[in-house]
């Protein structure tokens, strides 16, 4: 249950105001219908979460507990830095003509490859034998962050303080990651 909740909350926070959320809103505005975008988001995220968690489970078998804790700490530090740093504009995939589902599925899947959420999820799964719970929690977390963008589109930015949430989340990830890293090195 720890892996499930950790990945759920971490990914929900990490994805607020991130590129997949922005792309979801833009695609709904472009195509005028949320259902195929929701299916594309759900499938792309499920596949990505499965790959990340499975990769983490492989790492679990190779590495002892202290390096795994450091791996998790580094994933949180990078996530925090990423949330605080400037991010490049999202490619809205306007030249893609493969329909709403495939544009959402492929666009979001590609955006999530190598993203902070993928590393957090892999690190979470690496610290447990229940990697499937980490994958499910991560999937739900991303969906919690992105589904409101499907419903509210650009109004979402007016309804919630996305910049403040990203700043708060970034600081929280940096603090937790820093403490965990110092602990893994035996400093704390």
GROMACS .gro file of N, CA, C and O in nm, residues 17-116:
model
  400
   17UNK      N    1   0.036   2.127  -1.378
   17UNK     CA    2   0.096   2.230  -1.463
   17UNK      C    3   0.205   2.179  -1.554
   17UNK      O    4   0.276   2.258  -1.617
   18UNK      N    5   0.222   2.047  -1.562
   18UNK     CA    6   0.328   1.991  -1.646
   18UNK      C    7   0.278   1.974  -1.789
   18UNK      O    8   0.160   1.989  -1.819
   19UNK      N    9   0.368   1.940  -1.877
   19UNK     CA   10   0.338   1.933  -2.020
   19UNK      C   11   0.224   1.838  -2.056
   19UNK      O   12   0.141   1.874  -2.141
   20UNK      N   13   0.212   1.717  -1.998
   20UNK     CA   14   0.097   1.634  -2.035
   20UNK      C   15  -0.037   1.700  -2.001
   20UNK      O   16  -0.132   1.689  -2.079
   21UNK      N   17  -0.043   1.768  -1.889
   21UNK     CA   18  -0.167   1.836  -1.851
   21UNK      C   19  -0.200   1.946  -1.951
   21UNK      O   20  -0.314   1.959  -1.995
   22UNK      N   21  -0.101   2.022  -1.990
   22UNK     CA   22  -0.121   2.130  -2.086
   22UNK      C   23  -0.160   2.074  -2.222
   22UNK      O   24  -0.251   2.125  -2.288
   23UNK      N   25  -0.093   1.966  -2.264
   23UNK     CA   26  -0.126   1.905  -2.392
   23UNK      C   27  -0.269   1.851  -2.393
   23UNK      O   28  -0.340   1.867  -2.493
   24UNK      N   29  -0.311   1.790  -2.285
   24UNK     CA   30  -0.450   1.740  -2.277
   24UNK      C   31  -0.550   1.853  -2.299
   24UNK      O   32  -0.644   1.838  -2.378
   25UNK      N   33  -0.531   1.964  -2.231
   25UNK     CA   34  -0.622   2.078  -2.246
   25UNK      C   35  -0.621   2.130  -2.389
   25UNK      O   36  -0.726   2.157  -2.449
   26UNK      N   37  -0.502   2.141  -2.447
   26UNK     CA   38  -0.491   2.192  -2.584
   26UNK      C   39  -0.558   2.099  -2.685
   26UNK      O   40  -0.622   2.145  -2.780
   27UNK      N   41  -0.545   1.968  -2.664
   27UNK     CA   42  -0.606   1.873  -2.758
   27UNK      C   43  -0.758   1.873  -2.749
   27UNK      O   44  -0.826   1.860  -2.851
   28UNK      N   45  -0.811   1.890  -2.629
   28UNK     CA   46  -0.957   1.900  -2.616
   28UNK      C   47  -1.008   2.026  -2.685
   28UNK      O   48  -1.110   2.022  -2.755
   29UNK      N   49  -0.937   2.134  -2.669
   29UNK     CA   50  -0.976   2.258  -2.736
   29UNK      C   51  -0.967   2.240  -2.889
   29UNK      O   52  -1.058   2.280  -2.961
   30UNK      N   53  -0.861   2.177  -2.936
   30UNK     CA   54  -0.842   2.157  -3.080
   30UNK      C   55  -0.948   2.066  -3.140
   30UNK      O   56  -1.005   2.096  -3.246
   31UNK      N   57  -0.974   1.952  -3.076
   31UNK     CA   58  -1.066   1.854  -3.134
   31UNK      C   59  -1.211   1.871  -3.089
   31UNK      O   60  -1.301   1.814  -3.149
   32UNK      N   61  -1.234   1.945  -2.981
   32UNK     CA   62  -1.369   1.972  -2.936
   32UNK      C   63  -1.437   1.856  -2.866
   32UNK      O   64  -1.557   1.861  -2.841
   33UNK      N   65  -1.364   1.750  -2.836
   33UNK     CA   66  -1.423   1.637  -2.763
   33UNK      C   67  -1.318   1.577  -2.669
   33UNK      O   68  -1.203   1.556  -2.707
   34UNK      N   69  -1.361   1.550  -2.548
   34UNK     CA   70  -1.269   1.503  -2.445
   34UNK      C   71  -1.253   1.351  -2.441
   34UNK      O   72  -1.149   1.302  -2.398
   35UNK      N   73  -1.353   1.276  -2.485
   35UNK     CA   74  -1.350   1.130  -2.468
   35UNK      C   75  -1.231   1.064  -2.536
   35UNK      O   76  -1.160   0.985  -2.472
   36UNK      N   77  -1.201   1.091  -2.664
   36UNK     CA   78  -1.084   1.024  -2.723
   36UNK      C   79  -0.953   1.069  -2.659
   36UNK      O   80  -0.858   0.991  -2.650
   37UNK      N   81  -0.948   1.192  -2.613
   37UNK     CA   82  -0.827   1.242  -2.546
   37UNK      C   83  -0.811   1.169  -2.412
   37UNK      O   84  -0.701   1.130  -2.374
   38UNK      N   85  -0.921   1.151  -2.341
   38UNK     CA   86  -0.918   1.078  -2.214
   38UNK      C   87  -0.868   0.935  -2.234
   38UNK      O   88  -0.784   0.887  -2.158
   39UNK      N   89  -0.919   0.867  -2.337
   39UNK     CA   90  -0.874   0.730  -2.365
   39UNK      C   91  -0.726   0.728  -2.404
   39UNK      O   92  -0.651   0.639  -2.361
   40UNK      N   93  -0.684   0.823  -2.484
   40UNK     CA   94  -0.542   0.830  -2.522
   40UNK      C   95  -0.453   0.857  -2.402
   40UNK      O   96  -0.348   0.794  -2.385
   41UNK      N   97  -0.495   0.952  -2.318
   41UNK     CA   98  -0.422   0.982  -2.195
   41UNK      C   99  -0.415   0.859  -2.106
   41UNK      O  100  -0.308   0.823  -2.056
   42UNK      N  101  -0.529   0.795  -2.085
   42UNK     CA  102  -0.533   0.680  -1.995
   42UNK      C  103  -0.445   0.566  -2.042
   42UNK      O  104  -0.370   0.508  -1.963
   43UNK      N  105  -0.451   0.535  -2.170
   43UNK     CA  106  -0.371   0.425  -2.223
   43UNK      C  107  -0.223   0.458  -2.225
   43UNK      O  108  -0.139   0.376  -2.187
   44UNK      N  109  -0.188   0.580  -2.269
   44UNK     CA  110  -0.047   0.621  -2.273
   44UNK      C  111   0.013   0.621  -2.133
   44UNK      O  112   0.125   0.574  -2.111
   45UNK      N  113  -0.062   0.673  -2.038
   45UNK     CA  114  -0.014   0.680  -1.900
   45UNK      C  115  -0.003   0.541  -1.839
   45UNK      O  116   0.093   0.512  -1.769
   46UNK      N  117  -0.102   0.454  -1.866
   46UNK     CA  118  -0.095   0.317  -1.813
   46UNK      C  119   0.027   0.244  -1.867
   46UNK      O  120   0.100   0.179  -1.791
   47UNK      N  121   0.051   0.257  -1.996
   47UNK     CA  122   0.167   0.192  -2.056
   47UNK      C  123   0.297   0.247  -1.999
   47UNK      O  124   0.389   0.172  -1.964
   48UNK      N  125   0.304   0.378  -1.988
   48UNK     CA  126   0.423   0.441  -1.933
   48UNK      C  127   0.446   0.402  -1.788
   48UNK      O  128   0.559   0.373  -1.747
   49UNK      N  129   0.340   0.400  -1.708
   49UNK     CA  130   0.353   0.362  -1.567
   49UNK      C  131   0.396   0.216  -1.553
   49UNK      O  132   0.478   0.183  -1.468
   50UNK      N  133   0.341   0.131  -1.638
   50UNK     CA  134   0.379  -0.011  -1.636
   50UNK      C  135   0.527  -0.027  -1.668
   50UNK      O  136   0.600  -0.099  -1.599
   51UNK      N  137   0.574   0.040  -1.773
   51UNK     CA  138   0.716   0.033  -1.812
   51UNK      C  139   0.805   0.086  -1.699
   51UNK      O  140   0.906   0.024  -1.665
   52UNK      N  141   0.768   0.199  -1.642
   52UNK     CA  142   0.848   0.259  -1.534
   52UNK      C  143   0.855   0.168  -1.412
   52UNK      O  144   0.962   0.146  -1.357
   53UNK      N  145   0.741   0.117  -1.370
   53UNK     CA  146   0.737   0.032  -1.251
   53UNK      C  147   0.808  -0.100  -1.276
   53UNK      O  148   0.879  -0.151  -1.188
   54UNK      N  149   0.791  -0.156  -1.393
   54UNK     CA  150   0.860  -0.280  -1.426
   54UNK      C  151   1.011  -0.259  -1.426
   54UNK      O  152   1.086  -0.342  -1.373
   55UNK      N  153   1.055  -0.148  -1.483
   55UNK     CA  154   1.198  -0.114  -1.480
   55UNK      C  155   1.248  -0.099  -1.338
   55UNK      O  156   1.357  -0.145  -1.303
   56UNK      N  157   1.169  -0.034  -1.254
   56UNK     CA  158   1.206  -0.021  -1.113
   56UNK      C  159   1.214  -0.155  -1.043
   56UNK      O  160   1.301  -0.177  -0.958
   57UNK      N  161   1.125  -0.247  -1.078
   57UNK     CA  162   1.127  -0.379  -1.013
   57UNK      C  163   1.253  -0.457  -1.051
   57UNK      O  164   1.305  -0.533  -0.971
   58UNK      N  165   1.302  -0.435  -1.172
   58UNK     CA  166   1.427  -0.499  -1.213
   58UNK      C  167   1.544  -0.443  -1.131
   58UNK      O  168   1.630  -0.517  -1.084
   59UNK      N  169   1.545  -0.313  -1.112
   59UNK     CA  170   1.650  -0.249  -1.032
   59UNK      C  171   1.645  -0.300  -0.889
   59UNK      O  172   1.749  -0.321  -0.826
   60UNK      N  173   1.526  -0.326  -0.838
   60UNK     CA  174   1.509  -0.376  -0.702
   60UNK      C  175   1.587  -0.504  -0.679
   60UNK      O  176   1.642  -0.526  -0.572
   61UNK      N  177   1.595  -0.587  -0.779
   61UNK     CA  178   1.662  -0.716  -0.765
   61UNK      C  179   1.813  -0.705  -0.773
   61UNK      O  180   1.884  -0.796  -0.731
   62UNK      N  181   1.865  -0.595  -0.823
   62UNK     CA  182   2.010  -0.581  -0.842
   62UNK      C  183   2.080  -0.500  -0.734
   62UNK      O  184   2.200  -0.514  -0.716
   63UNK      N  185   2.007  -0.412  -0.666
   63UNK     CA  186   2.070  -0.313  -0.579
   63UNK      C  187   2.017  -0.326  -0.436
   63UNK      O  188   1.900  -0.353  -0.415
   64UNK      N  189   2.105  -0.299  -0.339
   64UNK     CA  190   2.065  -0.307  -0.199
   64UNK      C  191   1.987  -0.182  -0.157
   64UNK      O  192   1.973  -0.087  -0.235
   65UNK      N  193   1.942  -0.180  -0.033
   65UNK     CA  194   1.849  -0.077   0.016
   65UNK      C  195   1.908   0.065   0.015
   65UNK      O  196   1.839   0.160  -0.025
   66UNK      N  197   2.030   0.085   0.058
   66UNK     CA  198   2.086   0.221   0.064
   66UNK      C  199   2.098   0.287  -0.073
   66UNK      O  200   2.057   0.401  -0.090
   67UNK      N  201   2.153   0.218  -0.174
   67UNK     CA  202   2.155   0.281  -0.307
   67UNK      C  203   2.014   0.305  -0.363
   67UNK      O  204   1.992   0.403  -0.434
   68UNK      N  205   1.919   0.218  -0.328
   68UNK     CA  206   1.781   0.241  -0.372
   68UNK      C  207   1.724   0.367  -0.309
   68UNK      O  208   1.652   0.443  -0.373
   69UNK      N  209   1.757   0.388  -0.183
   69UNK     CA  210   1.712   0.510  -0.116
   69UNK      C  211   1.773   0.633  -0.182
   69UNK      O  212   1.707   0.735  -0.200
   70UNK      N  213   1.901   0.624  -0.220
   70UNK     CA  214   1.967   0.734  -0.289
   70UNK      C  215   1.904   0.757  -0.427
   70UNK      O  216   1.883   0.870  -0.468
   71UNK      N  217   1.872   0.649  -0.498
   71UNK     CA  218   1.805   0.658  -0.628
   71UNK      C  219   1.672   0.731  -0.614
   71UNK      O  220   1.638   0.820  -0.692
   72UNK      N  221   1.597   0.696  -0.511
   72UNK     CA  222   1.469   0.761  -0.486
   72UNK      C  223   1.489   0.909  -0.452
   72UNK      O  224   1.419   0.996  -0.503
   73UNK      N  225   1.589   0.937  -0.368
   73UNK     CA  226   1.618   1.075  -0.329
   73UNK      C  227   1.655   1.158  -0.451
   73UNK      O  228   1.607   1.271  -0.468
   74UNK      N  229   1.739   1.104  -0.537
   74UNK     CA  230   1.780   1.177  -0.657
   74UNK      C  231   1.661   1.201  -0.750
   74UNK      O  232   1.648   1.309  -0.809
   75UNK      N  233   1.571   1.104  -0.760
   75UNK     CA  234   1.452   1.124  -0.845
   75UNK      C  235   1.367   1.239  -0.791
   75UNK      O  236   1.313   1.319  -0.868
   76UNK      N  237   1.355   1.248  -0.658
   76UNK     CA  238   1.278   1.358  -0.599
   76UNK      C  239   1.349   1.492  -0.616
   76UNK      O  240   1.283   1.594  -0.642
   77UNK      N  241   1.481   1.493  -0.602
   77UNK     CA  242   1.556   1.617  -0.620
   77UNK      C  243   1.542   1.669  -0.762
   77UNK      O  244   1.516   1.787  -0.786
   78UNK      N  245   1.556   1.579  -0.860
   78UNK     CA  246   1.538   1.621  -0.999
   78UNK      C  247   1.395   1.664  -1.027
   78UNK      O  248   1.372   1.758  -1.104
   79UNK      N  249   1.298   1.598  -0.968
   79UNK     CA  250   1.159   1.638  -0.986
   79UNK      C  251   1.137   1.777  -0.928
   79UNK      O  252   1.072   1.862  -0.991
   80UNK      N  253   1.190   1.802  -0.809
   80UNK     CA  254   1.176   1.934  -0.747
   80UNK      C  255   1.242   2.042  -0.831
   80UNK      O  256   1.183   2.149  -0.853
   81UNK      N  257   1.362   2.015  -0.878
   81UNK     CA  258   1.432   2.113  -0.962
   81UNK      C  259   1.354   2.136  -1.091
   81UNK      O  260   1.342   2.250  -1.137
   82UNK      N  261   1.299   2.030  -1.148
   82UNK     CA  262   1.220   2.044  -1.270
   82UNK      C  263   1.094   2.125  -1.250
   82UNK      O  264   1.051   2.198  -1.339
   83UNK      N  265   1.035   2.113  -1.133
   83UNK     CA  266   0.913   2.190  -1.106
   83UNK      C  267   0.943   2.338  -1.084
   83UNK      O  268   0.858   2.422  -1.110
   84UNK      N  269   1.062   2.368  -1.038
   84UNK     CA  270   1.099   2.507  -1.012
   84UNK      C  271   1.162   2.575  -1.133
   84UNK      O  272   1.162   2.697  -1.142
   85UNK      N  273   1.217   2.497  -1.223
   85UNK     CA  274   1.288   2.551  -1.338
   85UNK      C  275   1.193   2.595  -1.448
   85UNK      O  276   1.079   2.550  -1.455
   86UNK      N  277   1.245   2.677  -1.537
   86UNK     CA  278   1.171   2.716  -1.656
   86UNK      C  279   1.153   2.592  -1.741
   86UNK      O  280   1.241   2.508  -1.750
   87UNK      N  281   1.039   2.579  -1.803
   87UNK     CA  282   1.019   2.467  -1.894
   87UNK      C  283   0.984   2.520  -2.031
   87UNK      O  284   0.917   2.623  -2.046
   88UNK      N  285   1.031   2.448  -2.129
   88UNK     CA  286   1.006   2.491  -2.267
   88UNK      C  287   0.858   2.477  -2.301
   88UNK      O  288   0.787   2.395  -2.240
   89UNK      N  289   0.812   2.552  -2.397
   89UNK     CA  290   0.670   2.544  -2.435
   89UNK      C  291   0.635   2.405  -2.488
   89UNK      O  292   0.720   2.335  -2.544
   90UNK      N  293   0.511   2.369  -2.471
   90UNK     CA  294   0.462   2.239  -2.516
   90UNK      C  295   0.433   2.245  -2.666
   90UNK      O  296   0.367   2.339  -2.713
   91UNK      N  297   0.481   2.145  -2.739
   91UNK     CA  298   0.444   2.131  -2.878
   91UNK      C  299   0.299   2.082  -2.880
   91UNK      O  300   0.269   1.975  -2.827
   92UNK      N  301   0.210   2.158  -2.935
   92UNK     CA  302   0.068   2.124  -2.934
   92UNK      C  303   0.029   2.026  -3.044
   92UNK      O  304  -0.089   1.997  -3.063
   93UNK      N  305   0.127   1.976  -3.117
   93UNK     CA  306   0.107   1.871  -3.218
   93UNK      C  307   0.007   1.912  -3.325
   93UNK      O  308  -0.069   1.830  -3.375
   94UNK      N  309   0.009   2.038  -3.361
   94UNK     CA  310  -0.088   2.090  -3.457
   94UNK      C  311  -0.071   2.030  -3.597
   94UNK      O  312  -0.166   2.027  -3.673
   95UNK      N  313   0.047   1.982  -3.628
   95UNK     CA  314   0.070   1.923  -3.760
   95UNK      C  315   0.034   1.775  -3.765
   95UNK      O  316   0.035   1.715  -3.871
   96UNK      N  317   0.005   1.717  -3.652
   96UNK     CA  318  -0.034   1.575  -3.648
   96UNK      C  319  -0.178   1.563  -3.697
   96UNK      O  320  -0.268   1.630  -3.647
   97UNK      N  321  -0.200   1.473  -3.791
   97UNK     CA  322  -0.333   1.456  -3.849
   97UNK      C  323  -0.382   1.312  -3.833
   97UNK      O  324  -0.449   1.259  -3.922
   98UNK      N  325  -0.350   1.251  -3.721
   98UNK     CA  326  -0.385   1.110  -3.702
   98UNK      C  327  -0.508   1.092  -3.613
   98UNK      O  328  -0.538   0.982  -3.570
   99UNK      N  329  -0.579   1.198  -3.586
   99UNK     CA  330  -0.701   1.189  -3.507
   99UNK      C  331  -0.675   1.214  -3.358
   99UNK      O  332  -0.562   1.208  -3.311
  100UNK      N  333  -0.782   1.241  -3.284
  100UNK     CA  334  -0.766   1.280  -3.144
  100UNK      C  335  -0.710   1.170  -3.054
  100UNK      O  336  -0.624   1.197  -2.971
  101UNK      N  337  -0.756   1.046  -3.070
  101UNK     CA  338  -0.707   0.940  -2.983
  101UNK      C  339  -0.558   0.916  -3.005
  101UNK      O  340  -0.479   0.914  -2.910
  102UNK      N  341  -0.517   0.895  -3.131
  102UNK     CA  342  -0.377   0.864  -3.158
  102UNK      C  343  -0.285   0.983  -3.129
  102UNK      O  344  -0.172   0.964  -3.083
  103UNK      N  345  -0.332   1.102  -3.154
  103UNK     CA  346  -0.252   1.220  -3.121
  103UNK      C  347  -0.231   1.228  -2.970
  103UNK      O  348  -0.119   1.251  -2.924
  104UNK      N  349  -0.339   1.207  -2.894
  104UNK     CA  350  -0.326   1.209  -2.747
  104UNK      C  351  -0.239   1.095  -2.699
  104UNK      O  352  -0.148   1.115  -2.618
  105UNK      N  353  -0.265   0.974  -2.748
  105UNK     CA  354  -0.189   0.858  -2.702
  105UNK      C  355  -0.040   0.874  -2.731
  105UNK      O  356   0.043   0.864  -2.639
  106UNK      N  357  -0.005   0.898  -2.856
  106UNK     CA  358   0.137   0.907  -2.891
  106UNK      C  359   0.203   1.032  -2.833
  106UNK      O  360   0.316   1.026  -2.784
  107UNK      N  361   0.133   1.145  -2.839
  107UNK     CA  362   0.190   1.269  -2.787
  107UNK      C  363   0.217   1.262  -2.638
  107UNK      O  364   0.325   1.300  -2.591
  108UNK      N  365   0.123   1.212  -2.562
  108UNK     CA  366   0.140   1.203  -2.417
  108UNK      C  367   0.241   1.095  -2.381
  108UNK      O  368   0.325   1.114  -2.292
  109UNK      N  369   0.239   0.983  -2.451
  109UNK     CA  370   0.336   0.877  -2.424
  109UNK      C  371   0.478   0.929  -2.446
  109UNK      O  372   0.566   0.907  -2.362
  110UNK      N  373   0.500   1.000  -2.555
  110UNK     CA  374   0.632   1.055  -2.583
  110UNK      C  375   0.671   1.160  -2.479
  110UNK      O  376   0.786   1.163  -2.434
  111UNK      N  377   0.577   1.246  -2.441
  111UNK     CA  378   0.606   1.348  -2.339
  111UNK      C  379   0.647   1.285  -2.206
  111UNK      O  380   0.730   1.340  -2.134
  112UNK      N  381   0.588   1.173  -2.172
  112UNK     CA  382   0.616   1.111  -2.042
  112UNK      C  383   0.744   1.030  -2.040
  112UNK      O  384   0.794   0.998  -1.932
  113UNK      N  385   0.799   0.997  -2.157
  113UNK     CA  386   0.925   0.922  -2.160
  113UNK      C  387   1.038   1.008  -2.104
  113UNK      O  388   1.063   1.116  -2.153
  114UNK      N  389   1.104   0.959  -2.002
  114UNK     CA  390   1.214   1.031  -1.941
  114UNK      C  391   1.172   1.149  -1.856
  114UNK      O  392   1.256   1.227  -1.812
  115UNK      N  393   1.044   1.162  -1.830
  115UNK     CA  394   0.993   1.272  -1.748
  115UNK      C  395   1.015   1.242  -1.600
  115UNK      O  396   1.038   1.127  -1.561
  116UNK      N  397   1.005   1.344  -1.518
  116UNK     CA  398   1.027   1.327  -1.374
  116UNK      C  399   0.934   1.224  -1.313
  116UNK      O  400   0.974   1.148  -1.226
   0.00000   0.00000   0.00000
